[in-house]
């Protein structure tokens, strides 16, 4: 039997779970996983239903939408691997981790290509048999550089872009082409330690936790809805280089975690927050 996902976000009301699952049942769907949540601050209802059966998922979602208010967001999704393109600069740790996971089928995605504004990581990418595109930013203004990237992206038709330590600030014009479909990773010191050498700054302040944050990219730098975070402890024996290595370790784990949640349709937006069914 085929597997299907039904994703619902709407104003809360009595009987929603009963009504939605009843429609799935009437279409001969067998629910294998169901998660729901009501956000008390906004009175919004969220539900992720995975079911199997011979039914047409489009027909199911259409009937569910007819049951709900006009403001409801209802979507059917399949379980097929998502199409993604990775953007990187010089740091290898997040990109290398994603390439390994992809090679061993550990993420529900097809990495179509890697694009970088430096040639540094080309040999790494080519070892995995994937296309590597170098788009030099030197002597280009930001819109021209991004237009060159957009030209490369067009034939790939990616569903998501992953910034694996891509060290260029994207313009609003670029971001609006991929609304809530760009995922970024950075250290969690922000906004405390801004700019260059954040781990040196953290070392000098005696920081005891090193963390990472993965989030959707919006026009406001590094303030988009957070998908995943984690921290690991450091001690007084850790120098600035040790802390930077700890930061790289946690960054790659958090990015993979966030990407997995997004690719499995476990992330719902609630304003600038996320509802995560993990």
PDB file of C-alpha atoms in Angstrom:
ATOM      1  CA  UNK A   1       0.000   0.000   0.000  1.00  0.00           C
ATOM      2  CA  UNK A   2       1.118   3.563  -0.698  1.00  0.00           C
ATOM      3  CA  UNK A   3       2.089   5.871   2.167  1.00  0.00           C
ATOM      4  CA  UNK A   4       0.658   9.370   2.343  1.00  0.00           C
ATOM      5  CA  UNK A   5       0.961  12.425   4.580  1.00  0.00           C
ATOM      6  CA  UNK A   6      -1.858  14.789   5.447  1.00  0.00           C
ATOM      7  CA  UNK A   7      -0.764  18.126   6.910  1.00  0.00           C
ATOM      8  CA  UNK A   8      -3.296  20.478   8.511  1.00  0.00           C
ATOM      9  CA  UNK A   9      -3.048  23.900  10.159  1.00  0.00           C
ATOM     10  CA  UNK A  10      -6.211  25.789  11.072  1.00  0.00           C
ATOM     11  CA  UNK A  11      -8.008  27.633  13.885  1.00  0.00           C
ATOM     12  CA  UNK A  12      -8.769  25.297  16.760  1.00  0.00           C
ATOM     13  CA  UNK A  13     -12.307  23.962  17.167  1.00  0.00           C
ATOM     14  CA  UNK A  14     -14.009  20.964  18.805  1.00  0.00           C
ATOM     15  CA  UNK A  15     -14.076  17.715  16.844  1.00  0.00           C
ATOM     16  CA  UNK A  16     -11.225  18.406  14.429  1.00  0.00           C
ATOM     17  CA  UNK A  17      -9.355  15.156  15.056  1.00  0.00           C
ATOM     18  CA  UNK A  18     -12.552  13.122  14.826  1.00  0.00           C
ATOM     19  CA  UNK A  19     -13.609  14.804  11.596  1.00  0.00           C
ATOM     20  CA  UNK A  20     -10.224  14.581   9.863  1.00  0.00           C
ATOM     21  CA  UNK A  21      -9.462  10.993  10.806  1.00  0.00           C
ATOM     22  CA  UNK A  22     -13.012  10.044   9.833  1.00  0.00           C
ATOM     23  CA  UNK A  23     -12.377  11.291   6.308  1.00  0.00           C
ATOM     24  CA  UNK A  24      -9.174   9.259   6.095  1.00  0.00           C
ATOM     25  CA  UNK A  25     -11.097   6.190   7.272  1.00  0.00           C
ATOM     26  CA  UNK A  26     -13.873   6.688   4.738  1.00  0.00           C
ATOM     27  CA  UNK A  27     -11.238   6.744   2.011  1.00  0.00           C
ATOM     28  CA  UNK A  28      -9.924   3.368   3.247  1.00  0.00           C
ATOM     29  CA  UNK A  29      -6.833   4.892   4.812  1.00  0.00           C
ATOM     30  CA  UNK A  30      -5.094   3.146   7.695  1.00  0.00           C
ATOM     31  CA  UNK A  31      -3.473   5.690  10.029  1.00  0.00           C
ATOM     32  CA  UNK A  32      -0.003   4.555  11.121  1.00  0.00           C
ATOM     33  CA  UNK A  33       1.128   7.758  12.838  1.00  0.00           C
ATOM     34  CA  UNK A  34      -0.748  10.806  14.064  1.00  0.00           C
ATOM     35  CA  UNK A  35       0.477  13.927  15.861  1.00  0.00           C
ATOM     36  CA  UNK A  36      -1.532  16.978  16.814  1.00  0.00           C
ATOM     37  CA  UNK A  37      -1.032  20.147  18.850  1.00  0.00           C
ATOM     38  CA  UNK A  38      -2.991  23.253  19.794  1.00  0.00           C
ATOM     39  CA  UNK A  39      -0.997  26.443  20.294  1.00  0.00           C
ATOM     40  CA  UNK A  40      -2.748  28.193  23.154  1.00  0.00           C
ATOM     41  CA  UNK A  41      -1.261  31.594  22.336  1.00  0.00           C
ATOM     42  CA  UNK A  42      -2.751  31.713  18.839  1.00  0.00           C
ATOM     43  CA  UNK A  43      -5.560  29.120  19.179  1.00  0.00           C
ATOM     44  CA  UNK A  44      -4.161  27.346  16.138  1.00  0.00           C
ATOM     45  CA  UNK A  45      -4.467  23.591  15.560  1.00  0.00           C
ATOM     46  CA  UNK A  46      -1.728  21.579  13.847  1.00  0.00           C
ATOM     47  CA  UNK A  47      -1.896  17.951  12.744  1.00  0.00           C
ATOM     48  CA  UNK A  48       0.390  15.565  10.866  1.00  0.00           C
ATOM     49  CA  UNK A  49      -1.197  12.285   9.808  1.00  0.00           C
ATOM     50  CA  UNK A  50       0.645   9.471   8.063  1.00  0.00           C
ATOM     51  CA  UNK A  51      -1.586   6.817   6.582  1.00  0.00           C
ATOM     52  CA  UNK A  52      -1.527   3.958   4.112  1.00  0.00           C
ATOM     53  CA  UNK A  53      -4.168   2.920   1.654  1.00  0.00           C
ATOM     54  CA  UNK A  54      -5.390   2.900  -1.928  1.00  0.00           C
ATOM     55  CA  UNK A  55      -7.126   6.279  -1.659  1.00  0.00           C
ATOM     56  CA  UNK A  56      -6.307   9.358  -3.712  1.00  0.00           C
ATOM     57  CA  UNK A  57      -4.509  11.727  -1.287  1.00  0.00           C
ATOM     58  CA  UNK A  58      -5.632  14.765  -3.283  1.00  0.00           C
ATOM     59  CA  UNK A  59      -9.259  13.719  -2.817  1.00  0.00           C
ATOM     60  CA  UNK A  60      -8.662  13.223   0.914  1.00  0.00           C
ATOM     61  CA  UNK A  61      -7.095  16.660   1.334  1.00  0.00           C
ATOM     62  CA  UNK A  62      -9.876  18.266  -0.719  1.00  0.00           C
ATOM     63  CA  UNK A  63     -12.528  16.755   1.541  1.00  0.00           C
ATOM     64  CA  UNK A  64     -10.620  17.753   4.668  1.00  0.00           C
ATOM     65  CA  UNK A  65     -10.342  21.327   3.427  1.00  0.00           C
ATOM     66  CA  UNK A  66     -14.087  21.430   2.790  1.00  0.00           C
ATOM     67  CA  UNK A  67     -14.594  20.459   6.446  1.00  0.00           C
ATOM     68  CA  UNK A  68     -12.431  23.271   7.802  1.00  0.00           C
ATOM     69  CA  UNK A  69     -12.597  27.095   7.793  1.00  0.00           C
ATOM     70  CA  UNK A  70     -11.461  28.892   4.651  1.00  0.00           C
ATOM     71  CA  UNK A  71      -8.308  30.050   6.424  1.00  0.00           C
ATOM     72  CA  UNK A  72      -7.151  26.449   6.938  1.00  0.00           C
ATOM     73  CA  UNK A  73      -3.948  25.213   5.324  1.00  0.00           C
ATOM     74  CA  UNK A  74      -4.320  21.619   4.134  1.00  0.00           C
ATOM     75  CA  UNK A  75      -1.694  19.784   2.145  1.00  0.00           C
ATOM     76  CA  UNK A  76      -1.057  16.237   1.041  1.00  0.00           C
ATOM     77  CA  UNK A  77       2.541  15.104   0.672  1.00  0.00           C
ATOM     78  CA  UNK A  78       4.266  11.952  -0.424  1.00  0.00           C
ATOM     79  CA  UNK A  79       7.250  10.243   1.164  1.00  0.00           C
ATOM     80  CA  UNK A  80       9.522  10.600  -1.855  1.00  0.00           C
ATOM     81  CA  UNK A  81      13.048  12.038  -1.412  1.00  0.00           C
ATOM     82  CA  UNK A  82      13.155  15.833  -1.715  1.00  0.00           C
ATOM     83  CA  UNK A  83      15.329  17.658  -4.222  1.00  0.00           C
ATOM     84  CA  UNK A  84      17.964  19.813  -2.534  1.00  0.00           C
ATOM     85  CA  UNK A  85      20.990  21.878  -3.511  1.00  0.00           C
ATOM     86  CA  UNK A  86      23.683  22.714  -0.965  1.00  0.00           C
ATOM     87  CA  UNK A  87      25.502  26.061  -0.822  1.00  0.00           C
ATOM     88  CA  UNK A  88      28.886  26.152   0.890  1.00  0.00           C
ATOM     89  CA  UNK A  89      32.017  28.291   1.126  1.00  0.00           C
ATOM     90  CA  UNK A  90      35.235  26.882   2.625  1.00  0.00           C
ATOM     91  CA  UNK A  91      34.341  24.977   5.796  1.00  0.00           C
ATOM     92  CA  UNK A  92      33.956  21.268   5.140  1.00  0.00           C
ATOM     93  CA  UNK A  93      32.362  19.838   8.270  1.00  0.00           C
ATOM     94  CA  UNK A  94      28.649  20.382   7.595  1.00  0.00           C
ATOM     95  CA  UNK A  95      28.931  19.692   3.874  1.00  0.00           C
ATOM     96  CA  UNK A  96      31.018  16.546   4.398  1.00  0.00           C
ATOM     97  CA  UNK A  97      28.558  15.215   6.958  1.00  0.00           C
ATOM     98  CA  UNK A  98      25.604  15.755   4.595  1.00  0.00           C
ATOM     99  CA  UNK A  99      27.444  14.116   1.704  1.00  0.00           C
ATOM    100  CA  UNK A 100      28.184  11.030   3.808  1.00  0.00           C
ATOM    101  CA  UNK A 101      24.612  10.766   5.052  1.00  0.00           C
ATOM    102  CA  UNK A 102      23.336  11.184   1.507  1.00  0.00           C
ATOM    103  CA  UNK A 103      25.700   8.516   0.170  1.00  0.00           C
ATOM    104  CA  UNK A 104      24.418   6.037   2.767  1.00  0.00           C
ATOM    105  CA  UNK A 105      20.718   6.869   2.366  1.00  0.00           C
ATOM    106  CA  UNK A 106      20.379   8.456   5.796  1.00  0.00           C
ATOM    107  CA  UNK A 107      18.456  11.542   4.654  1.00  0.00           C
ATOM    108  CA  UNK A 108      15.225  11.604   2.679  1.00  0.00           C
ATOM    109  CA  UNK A 109      16.714  13.725  -0.096  1.00  0.00           C
ATOM    110  CA  UNK A 110      18.565  13.754  -3.367  1.00  0.00           C
ATOM    111  CA  UNK A 111      21.470  16.186  -3.230  1.00  0.00           C
ATOM    112  CA  UNK A 112      21.513  17.435  -6.800  1.00  0.00           C
ATOM    113  CA  UNK A 113      24.578  19.675  -6.646  1.00  0.00           C
ATOM    114  CA  UNK A 114      26.812  21.850  -4.488  1.00  0.00           C
ATOM    115  CA  UNK A 115      27.387  25.521  -5.280  1.00  0.00           C
ATOM    116  CA  UNK A 116      30.205  27.507  -3.704  1.00  0.00           C
ATOM    117  CA  UNK A 117      31.809  30.916  -3.965  1.00  0.00           C
ATOM    118  CA  UNK A 118      35.225  29.271  -3.488  1.00  0.00           C
ATOM    119  CA  UNK A 119      36.866  26.303  -5.184  1.00  0.00           C
ATOM    120  CA  UNK A 120      38.114  24.854  -1.879  1.00  0.00           C
ATOM    121  CA  UNK A 121      35.511  22.076  -1.514  1.00  0.00           C
ATOM    122  CA  UNK A 122      35.346  20.976  -5.137  1.00  0.00           C
ATOM    123  CA  UNK A 123      37.516  17.867  -4.725  1.00  0.00           C
ATOM    124  CA  UNK A 124      35.479  16.744  -1.702  1.00  0.00           C
ATOM    125  CA  UNK A 125      32.193  17.024  -3.596  1.00  0.00           C
ATOM    126  CA  UNK A 126      33.494  15.293  -6.716  1.00  0.00           C
ATOM    127  CA  UNK A 127      34.578  12.293  -4.615  1.00  0.00           C
ATOM    128  CA  UNK A 128      30.866  11.669  -4.063  1.00  0.00           C
ATOM    129  CA  UNK A 129      30.094  11.893  -7.773  1.00  0.00           C
ATOM    130  CA  UNK A 130      28.052  15.084  -7.468  1.00  0.00           C
ATOM    131  CA  UNK A 131      28.223  18.255  -9.566  1.00  0.00           C
ATOM    132  CA  UNK A 132      30.221  21.109  -8.045  1.00  0.00           C
ATOM    133  CA  UNK A 133      29.668  24.654  -9.304  1.00  0.00           C
ATOM    134  CA  UNK A 134      32.114  27.428  -8.464  1.00  0.00           C
ATOM    135  CA  UNK A 135      30.563  30.888  -8.693  1.00  0.00           C
ATOM    136  CA  UNK A 136      33.219  33.475  -7.917  1.00  0.00           C
ATOM    137  CA  UNK A 137      31.921  36.521  -6.056  1.00  0.00           C
ATOM    138  CA  UNK A 138      35.006  38.615  -6.767  1.00  0.00           C
ATOM    139  CA  UNK A 139      34.334  41.754  -8.814  1.00  0.00           C
ATOM    140  CA  UNK A 140      30.581  41.095  -8.733  1.00  0.00           C
ATOM    141  CA  UNK A 141      27.944  42.962  -6.804  1.00  0.00           C
ATOM    142  CA  UNK A 142      25.624  40.843  -4.702  1.00  0.00           C
ATOM    143  CA  UNK A 143      22.654  40.787  -7.145  1.00  0.00           C
ATOM    144  CA  UNK A 144      24.885  39.764 -10.057  1.00  0.00           C
ATOM    145  CA  UNK A 145      26.463  36.983  -8.012  1.00  0.00           C
ATOM    146  CA  UNK A 146      23.054  35.709  -6.909  1.00  0.00           C
ATOM    147  CA  UNK A 147      21.714  35.863 -10.460  1.00  0.00           C
ATOM    148  CA  UNK A 148      24.562  33.585 -11.520  1.00  0.00           C
ATOM    149  CA  UNK A 149      23.575  31.153  -8.752  1.00  0.00           C
ATOM    150  CA  UNK A 150      19.917  31.335  -9.756  1.00  0.00           C
ATOM    151  CA  UNK A 151      20.886  30.454 -13.309  1.00  0.00           C
ATOM    152  CA  UNK A 152      22.586  27.303 -12.036  1.00  0.00           C
ATOM    153  CA  UNK A 153      19.658  26.422  -9.786  1.00  0.00           C
ATOM    154  CA  UNK A 154      17.007  26.691 -12.483  1.00  0.00           C
ATOM    155  CA  UNK A 155      17.554  23.308 -14.182  1.00  0.00           C
ATOM    156  CA  UNK A 156      17.775  21.514 -10.818  1.00  0.00           C
ATOM    157  CA  UNK A 157      14.409  22.844  -9.573  1.00  0.00           C
ATOM    158  CA  UNK A 158      15.353  22.292  -5.914  1.00  0.00           C
ATOM    159  CA  UNK A 159      12.659  22.040  -3.287  1.00  0.00           C
ATOM    160  CA  UNK A 160      15.081  23.214  -0.594  1.00  0.00           C
ATOM    161  CA  UNK A 161      18.409  25.009  -0.367  1.00  0.00           C
ATOM    162  CA  UNK A 162      20.767  24.111   2.470  1.00  0.00           C
ATOM    163  CA  UNK A 163      23.381  26.615   3.587  1.00  0.00           C
ATOM    164  CA  UNK A 164      26.205  24.412   4.870  1.00  0.00           C
ATOM    165  CA  UNK A 165      28.288  27.247   6.326  1.00  0.00           C
ATOM    166  CA  UNK A 166      27.704  29.412   3.270  1.00  0.00           C
ATOM    167  CA  UNK A 167      29.304  32.670   4.315  1.00  0.00           C
ATOM    168  CA  UNK A 168      27.425  35.130   2.116  1.00  0.00           C
ATOM    169  CA  UNK A 169      24.408  37.155   3.213  1.00  0.00           C
ATOM    170  CA  UNK A 170      21.505  36.533   0.836  1.00  0.00           C
ATOM    171  CA  UNK A 171      19.446  39.447  -0.431  1.00  0.00           C
ATOM    172  CA  UNK A 172      15.685  39.689   0.149  1.00  0.00           C
ATOM    173  CA  UNK A 173      15.142  39.256  -3.588  1.00  0.00           C
ATOM    174  CA  UNK A 174      16.885  35.883  -3.515  1.00  0.00           C
ATOM    175  CA  UNK A 175      15.161  34.729  -0.333  1.00  0.00           C
ATOM    176  CA  UNK A 176      11.668  35.506  -1.630  1.00  0.00           C
ATOM    177  CA  UNK A 177      12.195  32.994  -4.437  1.00  0.00           C
ATOM    178  CA  UNK A 178      12.470  30.233  -1.822  1.00  0.00           C
ATOM    179  CA  UNK A 179      10.101  31.205   1.009  1.00  0.00           C
ATOM    180  CA  UNK A 180      10.841  29.073   4.078  1.00  0.00           C
ATOM    181  CA  UNK A 181      12.763  26.690   1.841  1.00  0.00           C
ATOM    182  CA  UNK A 182      16.290  27.812   2.758  1.00  0.00           C
ATOM    183  CA  UNK A 183      17.843  26.201   5.842  1.00  0.00           C
ATOM    184  CA  UNK A 184      20.845  27.739   7.593  1.00  0.00           C
ATOM    185  CA  UNK A 185      23.176  26.674  10.409  1.00  0.00           C
ATOM    186  CA  UNK A 186      25.243  28.866  12.726  1.00  0.00           C
ATOM    187  CA  UNK A 187      26.702  28.890  16.211  1.00  0.00           C
ATOM    188  CA  UNK A 188      24.302  29.752  19.019  1.00  0.00           C
ATOM    189  CA  UNK A 189      26.333  32.584  20.533  1.00  0.00           C
ATOM    190  CA  UNK A 190      24.366  35.157  18.550  1.00  0.00           C
ATOM    191  CA  UNK A 191      23.717  37.929  19.332  1.00  0.00           C
ATOM    192  CA  UNK A 192      26.349  37.874  22.093  1.00  0.00           C
ATOM    193  CA  UNK A 193      29.453  37.330  19.960  1.00  0.00           C
ATOM    194  CA  UNK A 194      28.978  39.012  16.598  1.00  0.00           C
ATOM    195  CA  UNK A 195      31.525  39.139  13.793  1.00  0.00           C
ATOM    196  CA  UNK A 196      34.885  37.478  13.405  1.00  0.00           C
ATOM    197  CA  UNK A 197      36.381  34.937  15.821  1.00  0.00           C
ATOM    198  CA  UNK A 198      33.258  34.131  17.853  1.00  0.00           C
ATOM    199  CA  UNK A 199      34.979  31.202  19.575  1.00  0.00           C
ATOM    200  CA  UNK A 200      37.899  33.402  20.628  1.00  0.00           C
ATOM    201  CA  UNK A 201      35.339  35.822  22.086  1.00  0.00           C
ATOM    202  CA  UNK A 202      33.558  32.935  23.825  1.00  0.00           C
ATOM    203  CA  UNK A 203      36.832  31.614  25.227  1.00  0.00           C
ATOM    204  CA  UNK A 204      37.739  35.009  26.616  1.00  0.00           C
ATOM    205  CA  UNK A 205      34.334  35.205  28.331  1.00  0.00           C
ATOM    206  CA  UNK A 206      34.676  31.731  29.850  1.00  0.00           C
ATOM    207  CA  UNK A 207      31.666  30.276  28.075  1.00  0.00           C
ATOM    208  CA  UNK A 208      30.710  26.809  29.353  1.00  0.00           C
ATOM    209  CA  UNK A 209      28.299  25.723  26.611  1.00  0.00           C
ATOM    210  CA  UNK A 210      28.845  25.631  22.866  1.00  0.00           C
ATOM    211  CA  UNK A 211      25.751  25.292  20.703  1.00  0.00           C
ATOM    212  CA  UNK A 212      24.303  25.515  17.218  1.00  0.00           C
ATOM    213  CA  UNK A 213      21.031  26.728  15.725  1.00  0.00           C
ATOM    214  CA  UNK A 214      19.400  25.642  12.469  1.00  0.00           C
ATOM    215  CA  UNK A 215      16.636  27.868  11.134  1.00  0.00           C
ATOM    216  CA  UNK A 216      14.707  28.942   8.071  1.00  0.00           C
ATOM    217  CA  UNK A 217      16.222  31.931   6.330  1.00  0.00           C
ATOM    218  CA  UNK A 218      14.188  35.147   6.256  1.00  0.00           C
ATOM    219  CA  UNK A 219      14.960  38.768   5.409  1.00  0.00           C
ATOM    220  CA  UNK A 220      16.028  39.369   9.012  1.00  0.00           C
ATOM    221  CA  UNK A 221      19.538  38.000   9.380  1.00  0.00           C
ATOM    222  CA  UNK A 222      19.727  34.835  11.531  1.00  0.00           C
ATOM    223  CA  UNK A 223      16.320  35.426  13.127  1.00  0.00           C
ATOM    224  CA  UNK A 224      14.134  33.081  11.073  1.00  0.00           C
ATOM    225  CA  UNK A 225      12.003  30.350  12.677  1.00  0.00           C
ATOM    226  CA  UNK A 226      14.220  27.908  14.573  1.00  0.00           C
ATOM    227  CA  UNK A 227      14.064  24.261  13.536  1.00  0.00           C
ATOM    228  CA  UNK A 228      16.646  22.607  15.798  1.00  0.00           C
ATOM    229  CA  UNK A 229      19.213  23.517  18.449  1.00  0.00           C
ATOM    230  CA  UNK A 230      21.650  21.708  20.684  1.00  0.00           C
ATOM    231  CA  UNK A 231      24.544  22.419  23.035  1.00  0.00           C
ATOM    232  CA  UNK A 232      27.575  20.547  24.322  1.00  0.00           C
ATOM    233  CA  UNK A 233      29.571  21.452  27.457  1.00  0.00           C
ATOM    234  CA  UNK A 234      33.099  22.827  27.381  1.00  0.00           C
ATOM    235  CA  UNK A 235      35.496  23.215  30.300  1.00  0.00           C
ATOM    236  CA  UNK A 236      38.215  25.603  31.354  1.00  0.00           C
ATOM    237  CA  UNK A 237      40.692  23.214  29.733  1.00  0.00           C
ATOM    238  CA  UNK A 238      39.259  23.983  26.290  1.00  0.00           C
ATOM    239  CA  UNK A 239      41.181  26.596  24.350  1.00  0.00           C
ATOM    240  CA  UNK A 240      39.658  28.684  21.583  1.00  0.00           C
ATOM    241  CA  UNK A 241      40.597  26.043  18.969  1.00  0.00           C
ATOM    242  CA  UNK A 242      39.051  23.263  21.067  1.00  0.00           C
ATOM    243  CA  UNK A 243      35.853  25.267  21.393  1.00  0.00           C
ATOM    244  CA  UNK A 244      35.762  25.877  17.654  1.00  0.00           C
ATOM    245  CA  UNK A 245      36.086  22.133  17.045  1.00  0.00           C
ATOM    246  CA  UNK A 246      33.295  21.457  19.518  1.00  0.00           C
ATOM    247  CA  UNK A 247      31.224  24.018  17.656  1.00  0.00           C
ATOM    248  CA  UNK A 248      31.832  22.266  14.340  1.00  0.00           C
ATOM    249  CA  UNK A 249      30.810  18.948  15.875  1.00  0.00           C
ATOM    250  CA  UNK A 250      27.500  20.263  17.171  1.00  0.00           C
ATOM    251  CA  UNK A 251      26.777  22.285  14.014  1.00  0.00           C
ATOM    252  CA  UNK A 252      26.852  19.280  11.706  1.00  0.00           C
ATOM    253  CA  UNK A 253      24.602  17.238  14.012  1.00  0.00           C
ATOM    254  CA  UNK A 254      22.061  20.042  14.382  1.00  0.00           C
ATOM    255  CA  UNK A 255      21.969  20.752  10.643  1.00  0.00           C
ATOM    256  CA  UNK A 256      21.357  17.081   9.850  1.00  0.00           C
ATOM    257  CA  UNK A 257      18.647  16.934  12.518  1.00  0.00           C
ATOM    258  CA  UNK A 258      16.894  20.026  11.180  1.00  0.00           C
ATOM    259  CA  UNK A 259      17.097  18.851   7.589  1.00  0.00           C
ATOM    260  CA  UNK A 260      15.643  15.481   8.538  1.00  0.00           C
ATOM    261  CA  UNK A 261      12.695  17.126  10.283  1.00  0.00           C
ATOM    262  CA  UNK A 262      11.961  19.342   7.294  1.00  0.00           C
ATOM    263  CA  UNK A 263      12.324  16.573   4.726  1.00  0.00           C
ATOM    264  CA  UNK A 264       9.927  14.355   6.680  1.00  0.00           C
ATOM    265  CA  UNK A 265       7.344  17.174   6.830  1.00  0.00           C
ATOM    266  CA  UNK A 266       7.539  17.395  10.626  1.00  0.00           C
ATOM    267  CA  UNK A 267       7.876  21.185  10.807  1.00  0.00           C
ATOM    268  CA  UNK A 268       4.913  23.575  10.917  1.00  0.00           C
ATOM    269  CA  UNK A 269       5.208  27.360  11.020  1.00  0.00           C
ATOM    270  CA  UNK A 270       3.393  29.309  13.717  1.00  0.00           C
ATOM    271  CA  UNK A 271       4.330  32.943  13.179  1.00  0.00           C
ATOM    272  CA  UNK A 272       8.074  33.150  13.723  1.00  0.00           C
ATOM    273  CA  UNK A 273       8.032  29.919  15.733  1.00  0.00           C
ATOM    274  CA  UNK A 274       7.926  26.306  14.651  1.00  0.00           C
ATOM    275  CA  UNK A 275       5.819  23.377  15.772  1.00  0.00           C
ATOM    276  CA  UNK A 276       7.929  20.215  15.558  1.00  0.00           C
ATOM    277  CA  UNK A 277       6.460  16.710  15.469  1.00  0.00           C
ATOM    278  CA  UNK A 278       9.529  14.540  16.016  1.00  0.00           C
TER     279      UNK A 278
END
